[in-house]
Short mmCIF file of C-alpha atoms in Angstrom, two decimals:
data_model
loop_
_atom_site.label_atom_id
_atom_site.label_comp_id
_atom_site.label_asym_id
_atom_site.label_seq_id
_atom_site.Cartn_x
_atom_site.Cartn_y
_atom_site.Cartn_z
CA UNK A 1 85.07 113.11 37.44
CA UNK A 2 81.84 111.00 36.64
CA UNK A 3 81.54 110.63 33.07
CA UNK A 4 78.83 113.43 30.80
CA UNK A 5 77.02 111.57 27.98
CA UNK A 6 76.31 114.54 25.79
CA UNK A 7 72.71 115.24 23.96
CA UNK A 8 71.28 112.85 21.69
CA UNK A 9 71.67 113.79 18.10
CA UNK A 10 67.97 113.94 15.96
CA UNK A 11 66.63 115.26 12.70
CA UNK A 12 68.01 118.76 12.48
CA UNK A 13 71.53 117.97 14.41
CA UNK A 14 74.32 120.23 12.82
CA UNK A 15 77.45 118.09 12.04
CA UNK A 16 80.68 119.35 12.32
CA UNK A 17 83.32 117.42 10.46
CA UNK A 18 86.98 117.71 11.61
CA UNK A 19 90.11 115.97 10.52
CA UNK A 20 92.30 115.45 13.62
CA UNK A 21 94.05 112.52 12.07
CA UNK A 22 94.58 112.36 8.19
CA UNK A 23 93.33 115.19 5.86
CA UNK A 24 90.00 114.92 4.06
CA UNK A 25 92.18 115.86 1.01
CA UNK A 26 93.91 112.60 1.15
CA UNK A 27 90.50 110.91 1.25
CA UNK A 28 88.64 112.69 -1.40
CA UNK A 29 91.35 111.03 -3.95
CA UNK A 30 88.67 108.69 -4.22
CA UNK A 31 85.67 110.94 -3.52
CA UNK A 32 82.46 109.40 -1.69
CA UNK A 33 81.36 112.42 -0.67
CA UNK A 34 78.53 112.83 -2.88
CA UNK A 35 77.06 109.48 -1.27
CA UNK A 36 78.18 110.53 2.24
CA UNK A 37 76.54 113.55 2.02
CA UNK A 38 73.52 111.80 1.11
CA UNK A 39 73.30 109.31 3.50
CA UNK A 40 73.82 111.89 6.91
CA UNK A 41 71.23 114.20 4.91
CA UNK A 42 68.81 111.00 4.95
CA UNK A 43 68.90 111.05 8.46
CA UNK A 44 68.27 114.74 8.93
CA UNK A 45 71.59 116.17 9.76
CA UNK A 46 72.87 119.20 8.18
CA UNK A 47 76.91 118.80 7.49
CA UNK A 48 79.81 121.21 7.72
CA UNK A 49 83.32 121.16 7.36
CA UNK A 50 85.93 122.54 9.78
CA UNK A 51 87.97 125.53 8.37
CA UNK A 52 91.04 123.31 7.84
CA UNK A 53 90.26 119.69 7.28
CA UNK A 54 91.18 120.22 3.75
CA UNK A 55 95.43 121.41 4.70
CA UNK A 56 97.53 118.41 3.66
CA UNK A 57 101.09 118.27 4.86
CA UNK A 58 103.76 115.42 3.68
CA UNK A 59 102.66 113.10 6.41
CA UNK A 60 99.09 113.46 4.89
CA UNK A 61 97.70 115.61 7.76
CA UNK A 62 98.17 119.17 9.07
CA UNK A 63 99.65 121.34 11.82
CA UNK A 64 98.59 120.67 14.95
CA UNK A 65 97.43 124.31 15.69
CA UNK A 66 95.01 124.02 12.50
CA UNK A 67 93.53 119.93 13.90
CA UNK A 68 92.92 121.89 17.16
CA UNK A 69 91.56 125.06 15.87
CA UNK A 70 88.79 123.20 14.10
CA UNK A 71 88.41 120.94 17.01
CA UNK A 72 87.75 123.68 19.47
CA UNK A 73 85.49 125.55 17.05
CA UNK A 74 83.72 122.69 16.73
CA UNK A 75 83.07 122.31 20.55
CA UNK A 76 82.70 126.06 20.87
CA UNK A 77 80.30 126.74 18.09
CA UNK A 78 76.44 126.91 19.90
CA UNK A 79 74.98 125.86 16.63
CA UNK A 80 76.69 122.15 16.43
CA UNK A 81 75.28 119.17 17.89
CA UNK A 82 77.72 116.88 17.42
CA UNK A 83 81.17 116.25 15.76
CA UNK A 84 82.70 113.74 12.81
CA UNK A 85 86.17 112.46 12.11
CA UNK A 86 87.13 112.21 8.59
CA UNK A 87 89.35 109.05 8.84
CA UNK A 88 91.66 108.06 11.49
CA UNK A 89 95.55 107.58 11.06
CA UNK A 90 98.37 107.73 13.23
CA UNK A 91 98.69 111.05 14.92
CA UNK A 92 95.77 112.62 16.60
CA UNK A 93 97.83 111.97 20.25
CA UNK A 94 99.83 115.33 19.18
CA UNK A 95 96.74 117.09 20.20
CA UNK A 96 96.39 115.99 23.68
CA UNK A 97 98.20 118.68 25.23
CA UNK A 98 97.06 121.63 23.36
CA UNK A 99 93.27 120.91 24.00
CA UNK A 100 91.21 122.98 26.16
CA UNK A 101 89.51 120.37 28.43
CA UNK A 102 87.45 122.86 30.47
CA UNK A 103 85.80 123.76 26.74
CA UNK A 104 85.33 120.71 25.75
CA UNK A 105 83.73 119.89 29.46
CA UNK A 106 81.39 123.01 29.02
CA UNK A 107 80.24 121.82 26.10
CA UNK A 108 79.60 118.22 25.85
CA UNK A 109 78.47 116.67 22.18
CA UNK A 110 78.74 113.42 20.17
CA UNK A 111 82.36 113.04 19.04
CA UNK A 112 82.58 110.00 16.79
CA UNK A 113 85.30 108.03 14.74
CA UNK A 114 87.48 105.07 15.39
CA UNK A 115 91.00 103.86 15.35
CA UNK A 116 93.59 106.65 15.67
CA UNK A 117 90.59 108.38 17.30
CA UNK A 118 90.96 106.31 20.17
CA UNK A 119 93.68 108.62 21.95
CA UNK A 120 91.13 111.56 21.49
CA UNK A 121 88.49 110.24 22.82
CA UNK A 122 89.66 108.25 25.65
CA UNK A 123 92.41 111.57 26.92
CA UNK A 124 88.49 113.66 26.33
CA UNK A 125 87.28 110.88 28.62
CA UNK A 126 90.02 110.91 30.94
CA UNK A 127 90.01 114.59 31.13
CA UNK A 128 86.55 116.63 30.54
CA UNK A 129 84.77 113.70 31.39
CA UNK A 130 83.36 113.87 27.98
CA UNK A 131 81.56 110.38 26.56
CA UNK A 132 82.11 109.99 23.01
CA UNK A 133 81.67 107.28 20.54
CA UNK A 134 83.66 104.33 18.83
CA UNK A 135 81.67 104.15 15.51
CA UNK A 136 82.10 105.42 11.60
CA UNK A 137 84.26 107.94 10.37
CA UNK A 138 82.41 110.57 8.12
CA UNK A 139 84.37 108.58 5.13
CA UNK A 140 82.53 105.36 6.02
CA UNK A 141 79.22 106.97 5.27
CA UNK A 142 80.38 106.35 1.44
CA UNK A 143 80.23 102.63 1.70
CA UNK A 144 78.21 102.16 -0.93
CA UNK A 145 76.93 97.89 -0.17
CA UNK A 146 76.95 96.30 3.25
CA UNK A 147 76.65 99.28 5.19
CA UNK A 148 73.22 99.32 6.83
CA UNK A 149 73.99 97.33 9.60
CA UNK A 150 76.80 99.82 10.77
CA UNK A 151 74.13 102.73 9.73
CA UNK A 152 71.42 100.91 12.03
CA UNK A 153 73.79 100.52 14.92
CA UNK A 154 75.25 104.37 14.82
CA UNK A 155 71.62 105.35 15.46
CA UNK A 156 70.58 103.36 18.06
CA UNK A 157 73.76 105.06 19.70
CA UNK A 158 74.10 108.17 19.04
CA UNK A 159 69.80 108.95 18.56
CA UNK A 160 68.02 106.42 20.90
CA UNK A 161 68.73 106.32 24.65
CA UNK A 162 67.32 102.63 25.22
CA UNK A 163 70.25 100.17 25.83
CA UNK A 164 71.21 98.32 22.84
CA UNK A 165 71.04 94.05 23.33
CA UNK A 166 74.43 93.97 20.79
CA UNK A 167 74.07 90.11 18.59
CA UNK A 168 76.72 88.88 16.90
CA UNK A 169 76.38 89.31 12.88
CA UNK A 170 77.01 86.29 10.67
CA UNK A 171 79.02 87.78 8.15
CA UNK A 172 81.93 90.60 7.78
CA UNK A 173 83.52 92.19 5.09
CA UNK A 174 87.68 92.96 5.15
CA UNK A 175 88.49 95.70 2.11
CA UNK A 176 89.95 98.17 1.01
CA UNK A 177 86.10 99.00 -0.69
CA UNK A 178 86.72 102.44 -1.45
CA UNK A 179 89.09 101.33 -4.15
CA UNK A 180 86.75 99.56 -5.47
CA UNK A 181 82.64 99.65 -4.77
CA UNK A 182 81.65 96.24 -6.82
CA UNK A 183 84.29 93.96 -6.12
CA UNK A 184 83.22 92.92 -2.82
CA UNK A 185 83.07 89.61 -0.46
CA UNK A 186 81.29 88.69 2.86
CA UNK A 187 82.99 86.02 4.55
CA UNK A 188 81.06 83.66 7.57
CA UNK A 189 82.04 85.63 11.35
CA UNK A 190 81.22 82.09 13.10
CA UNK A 191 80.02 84.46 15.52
CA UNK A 192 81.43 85.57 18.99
CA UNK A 193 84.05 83.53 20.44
CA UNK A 194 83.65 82.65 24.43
CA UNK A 195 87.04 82.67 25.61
CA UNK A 196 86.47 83.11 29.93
CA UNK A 197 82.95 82.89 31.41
CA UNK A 198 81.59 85.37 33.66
CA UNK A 199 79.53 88.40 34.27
CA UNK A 200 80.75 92.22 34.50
CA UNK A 201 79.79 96.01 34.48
CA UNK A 202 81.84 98.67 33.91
CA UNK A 203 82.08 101.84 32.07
CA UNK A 204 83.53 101.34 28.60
CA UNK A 205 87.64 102.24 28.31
CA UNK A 206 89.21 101.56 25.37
CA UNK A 207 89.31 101.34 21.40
CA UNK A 208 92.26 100.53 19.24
CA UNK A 209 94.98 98.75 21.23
CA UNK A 210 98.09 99.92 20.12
CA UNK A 211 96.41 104.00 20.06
CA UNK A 212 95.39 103.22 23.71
CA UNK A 213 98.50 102.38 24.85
CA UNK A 214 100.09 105.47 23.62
CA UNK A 215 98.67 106.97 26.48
CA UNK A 216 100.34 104.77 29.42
CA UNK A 217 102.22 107.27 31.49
CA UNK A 218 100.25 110.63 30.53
CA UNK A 219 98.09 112.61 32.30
CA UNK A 220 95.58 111.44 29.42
CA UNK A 221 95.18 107.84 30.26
CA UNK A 222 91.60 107.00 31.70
CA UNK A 223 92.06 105.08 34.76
CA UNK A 224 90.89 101.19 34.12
CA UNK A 225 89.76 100.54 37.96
CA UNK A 226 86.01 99.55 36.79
CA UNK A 227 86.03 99.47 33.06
CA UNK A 228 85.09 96.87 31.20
CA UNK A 229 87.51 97.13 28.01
CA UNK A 230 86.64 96.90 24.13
CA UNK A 231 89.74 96.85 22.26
CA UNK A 232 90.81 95.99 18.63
CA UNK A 233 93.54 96.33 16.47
CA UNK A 234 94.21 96.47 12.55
CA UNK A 235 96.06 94.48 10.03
CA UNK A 236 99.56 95.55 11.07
CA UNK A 237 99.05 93.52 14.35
CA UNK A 238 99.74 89.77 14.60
CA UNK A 239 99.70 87.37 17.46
CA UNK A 240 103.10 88.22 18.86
CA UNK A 241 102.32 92.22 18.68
CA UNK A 242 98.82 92.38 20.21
CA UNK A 243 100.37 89.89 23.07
CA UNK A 244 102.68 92.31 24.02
CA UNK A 245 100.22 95.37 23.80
CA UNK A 246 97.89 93.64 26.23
CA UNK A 247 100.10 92.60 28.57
CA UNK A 248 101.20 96.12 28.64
CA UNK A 249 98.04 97.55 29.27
CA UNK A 250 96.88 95.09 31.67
CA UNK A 251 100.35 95.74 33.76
CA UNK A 252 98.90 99.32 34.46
CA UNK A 253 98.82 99.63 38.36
CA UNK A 254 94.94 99.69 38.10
CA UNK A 255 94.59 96.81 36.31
CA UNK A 256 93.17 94.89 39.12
CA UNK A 257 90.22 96.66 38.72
CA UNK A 258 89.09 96.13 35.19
CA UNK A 259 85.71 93.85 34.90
CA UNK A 260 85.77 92.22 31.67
CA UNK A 261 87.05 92.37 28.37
CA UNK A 262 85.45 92.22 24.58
CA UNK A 263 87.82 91.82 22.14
CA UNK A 264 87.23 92.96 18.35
CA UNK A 265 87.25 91.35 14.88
CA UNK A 266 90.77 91.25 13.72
CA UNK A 267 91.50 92.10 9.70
CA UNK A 268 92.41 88.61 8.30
CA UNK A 269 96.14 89.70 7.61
CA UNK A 270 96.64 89.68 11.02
CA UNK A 271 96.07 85.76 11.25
CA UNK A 272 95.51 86.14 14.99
CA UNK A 273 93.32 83.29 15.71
CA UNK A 274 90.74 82.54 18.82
CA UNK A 275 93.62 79.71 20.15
CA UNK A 276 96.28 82.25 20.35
CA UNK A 277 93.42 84.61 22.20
CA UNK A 278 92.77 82.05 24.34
CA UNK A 279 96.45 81.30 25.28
CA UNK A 280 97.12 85.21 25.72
CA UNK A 281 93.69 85.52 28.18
CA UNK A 282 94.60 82.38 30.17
CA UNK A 283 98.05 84.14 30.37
CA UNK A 284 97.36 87.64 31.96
CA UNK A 285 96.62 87.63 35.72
CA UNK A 286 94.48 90.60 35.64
CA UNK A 287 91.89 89.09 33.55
CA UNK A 288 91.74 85.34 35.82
CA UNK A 289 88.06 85.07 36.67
CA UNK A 290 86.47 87.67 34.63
CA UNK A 291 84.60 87.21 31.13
CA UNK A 292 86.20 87.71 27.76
CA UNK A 293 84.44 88.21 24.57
CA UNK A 294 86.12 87.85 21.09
CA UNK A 295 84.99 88.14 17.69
CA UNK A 296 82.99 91.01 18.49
CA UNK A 297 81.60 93.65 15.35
CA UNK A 298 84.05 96.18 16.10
CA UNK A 299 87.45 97.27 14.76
CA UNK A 300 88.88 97.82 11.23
CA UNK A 301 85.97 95.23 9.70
CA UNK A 302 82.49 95.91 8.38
CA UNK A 303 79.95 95.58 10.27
CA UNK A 304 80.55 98.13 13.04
CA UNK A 305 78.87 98.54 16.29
CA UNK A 306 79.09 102.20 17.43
CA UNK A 307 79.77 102.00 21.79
CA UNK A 308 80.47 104.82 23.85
CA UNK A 309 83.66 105.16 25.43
CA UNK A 310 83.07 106.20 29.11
CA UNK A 311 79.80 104.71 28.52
CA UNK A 312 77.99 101.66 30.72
CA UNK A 313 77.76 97.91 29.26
CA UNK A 314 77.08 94.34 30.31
CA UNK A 315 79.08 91.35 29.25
CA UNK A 316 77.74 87.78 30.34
CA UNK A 317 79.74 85.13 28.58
CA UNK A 318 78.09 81.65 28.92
CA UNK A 319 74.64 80.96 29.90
CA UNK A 320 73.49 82.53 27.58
CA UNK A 321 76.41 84.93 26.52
CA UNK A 322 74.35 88.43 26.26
CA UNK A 323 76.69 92.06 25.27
CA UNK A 324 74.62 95.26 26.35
CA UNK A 325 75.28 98.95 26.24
CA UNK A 326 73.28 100.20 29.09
CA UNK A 327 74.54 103.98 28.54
#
């Protein structure tokens, strides 16, 4: 099915906030939510909560009937515009065969979070067709410093239709800053790294690596024949362990047809550096002659583009090297 971007959000926009991950209970031990609440008010948006994103269970979640209650409510309620994750985690795939696509499908809205959100999104892709967004969690709002740039670029995708010409920041931040909101350091990006030159088009597949590739061999795998892919992973990855995720994804039988690849800022525990990228790139077959991107201002750092997943971009790596969401 062709891919539905859903309506704009504006001044006015109802948020729905949903936990289908980790439990907003977990995250309010250090409570943001004055600031948070602040900030999406600031923009215009009135905020609720789903009925159960508060339920905490011993794996710092909840059932799966209550994440998809509050999900489908969310989709099914006429008076909300578009739809928040709390925080990501490690389990929101347990919901993948309980949702009701043809809902989701018949109601298309901005969906938006990161990391474990990636198997949402990209099975909501894959299976209503839906376009949602790679961007900030609701928690993420209560970055207190260094957040305007991810602010600035979560508008210009989810409340501007004019394609956004992406640049590379100059700086990042790596911390666990809702521990502490003063204690803070920006370290030098030295920008994006050109690994393969090239120009590609594609419709936007992917997210966080290791979440993606939970989805290899289910009916909730988008197919990869014309994407260009945007993946990332977090500090629990090193070069070894996101080697062997991408050569797993890029052995899918559609492979072939993926366009280009952009590659996002790894946490410095990782210690994944742009040689061992470019040894892993150089080392996949399905990626010989087609531009890769690294470095780029997405993943488990600060700042964060927001890109829509089942979206449109342009990568052109050398001459000059230019990133685009075209929508």
């Amino acid at each position: 099915m062709d891919p539905t971007l859903p309506p704009r959000l504006h001044p006015g926009s109802h948020i729905r906030v949903i936990a289908p991950a980790r439990s907003r209970a977990m995250v309010l031990e250090h409570d943001h939510s004055a600031l948070i609440e602040r900030r999406l008010g600031d923009l215009g948006f009135t905020v609720s909560y789903g009925a159960h994103v508060d339920e905490r269970d011993r794996h710092d979640s909840s059932s799966v009937a209550s994440r998809l209650a509050d999900l489908h409510a969310a989709f099914a309620d006429p008076d909300v515009d578009g739809v928040l994750t709390v925080i990501g985690g490690f389990n929101s795939n347990e919901l993948l065969p309980g949702i009701d696509y043809d809902l989701i499908a018949a109601n298309p809205k901005v969906l938006c979070g990161y990391s474990d959100i990636t198997a949402l999104q990209n099975a909501l892709l894959a299976r209503s067709g839906l376009v949602s967004y790679s961007g900030p969690h609701w928690s993420s709002f209560g970055m207190r410093d260094f957040f305007d740039d991810t602010l600035a670029r979560f508008t210009a995708a989810v409340m501007d239709s004019a394609p956004i010409e992406l640049r590379a920041s100059d700086w990042f931040t790596d911390d666990l800053w809702f521990l502490d909101q003063d204690d803070r350091t920006r370290y030098p990006t030295g920008g994006w790294w050109e690994l393969q030159p090239g120009v590609a088009e594609g419709r936007i597949v992917g997210g966080n690596l290791c979440t993606l590739n939970l989805l290899q061999g289910t009916p909730f795998m988008p197919s990869l024949d014309g994407a260009l892919l945007f993946v990332e992973d977090d500090e629990l990855t090193d070069p070894v362990e996101f080697r062997r995720d991408l050569f797993s994804l890029l052995q899918l039988p559609d492979a072939p047809g993926v366009t280009g690849l952009v590659i996002g800022r790894f946490q410095r525990a990782s210690n994944v550096t742009r040689e061992d990228l470019a040894d892993l790139v150089a080392a996949v077959p399905a990626l010989h002659g087609k531009p890769v991107l690294a470095n780029a201002d997405f993943g488990h750092t600060n700042p964060q583009i927001t890109f829509p997943i089942g979206g449109r971009a342009r990568l052109a790596v050398g001459g000059p090297t230019t990133l685009t969401i075209t929508h």
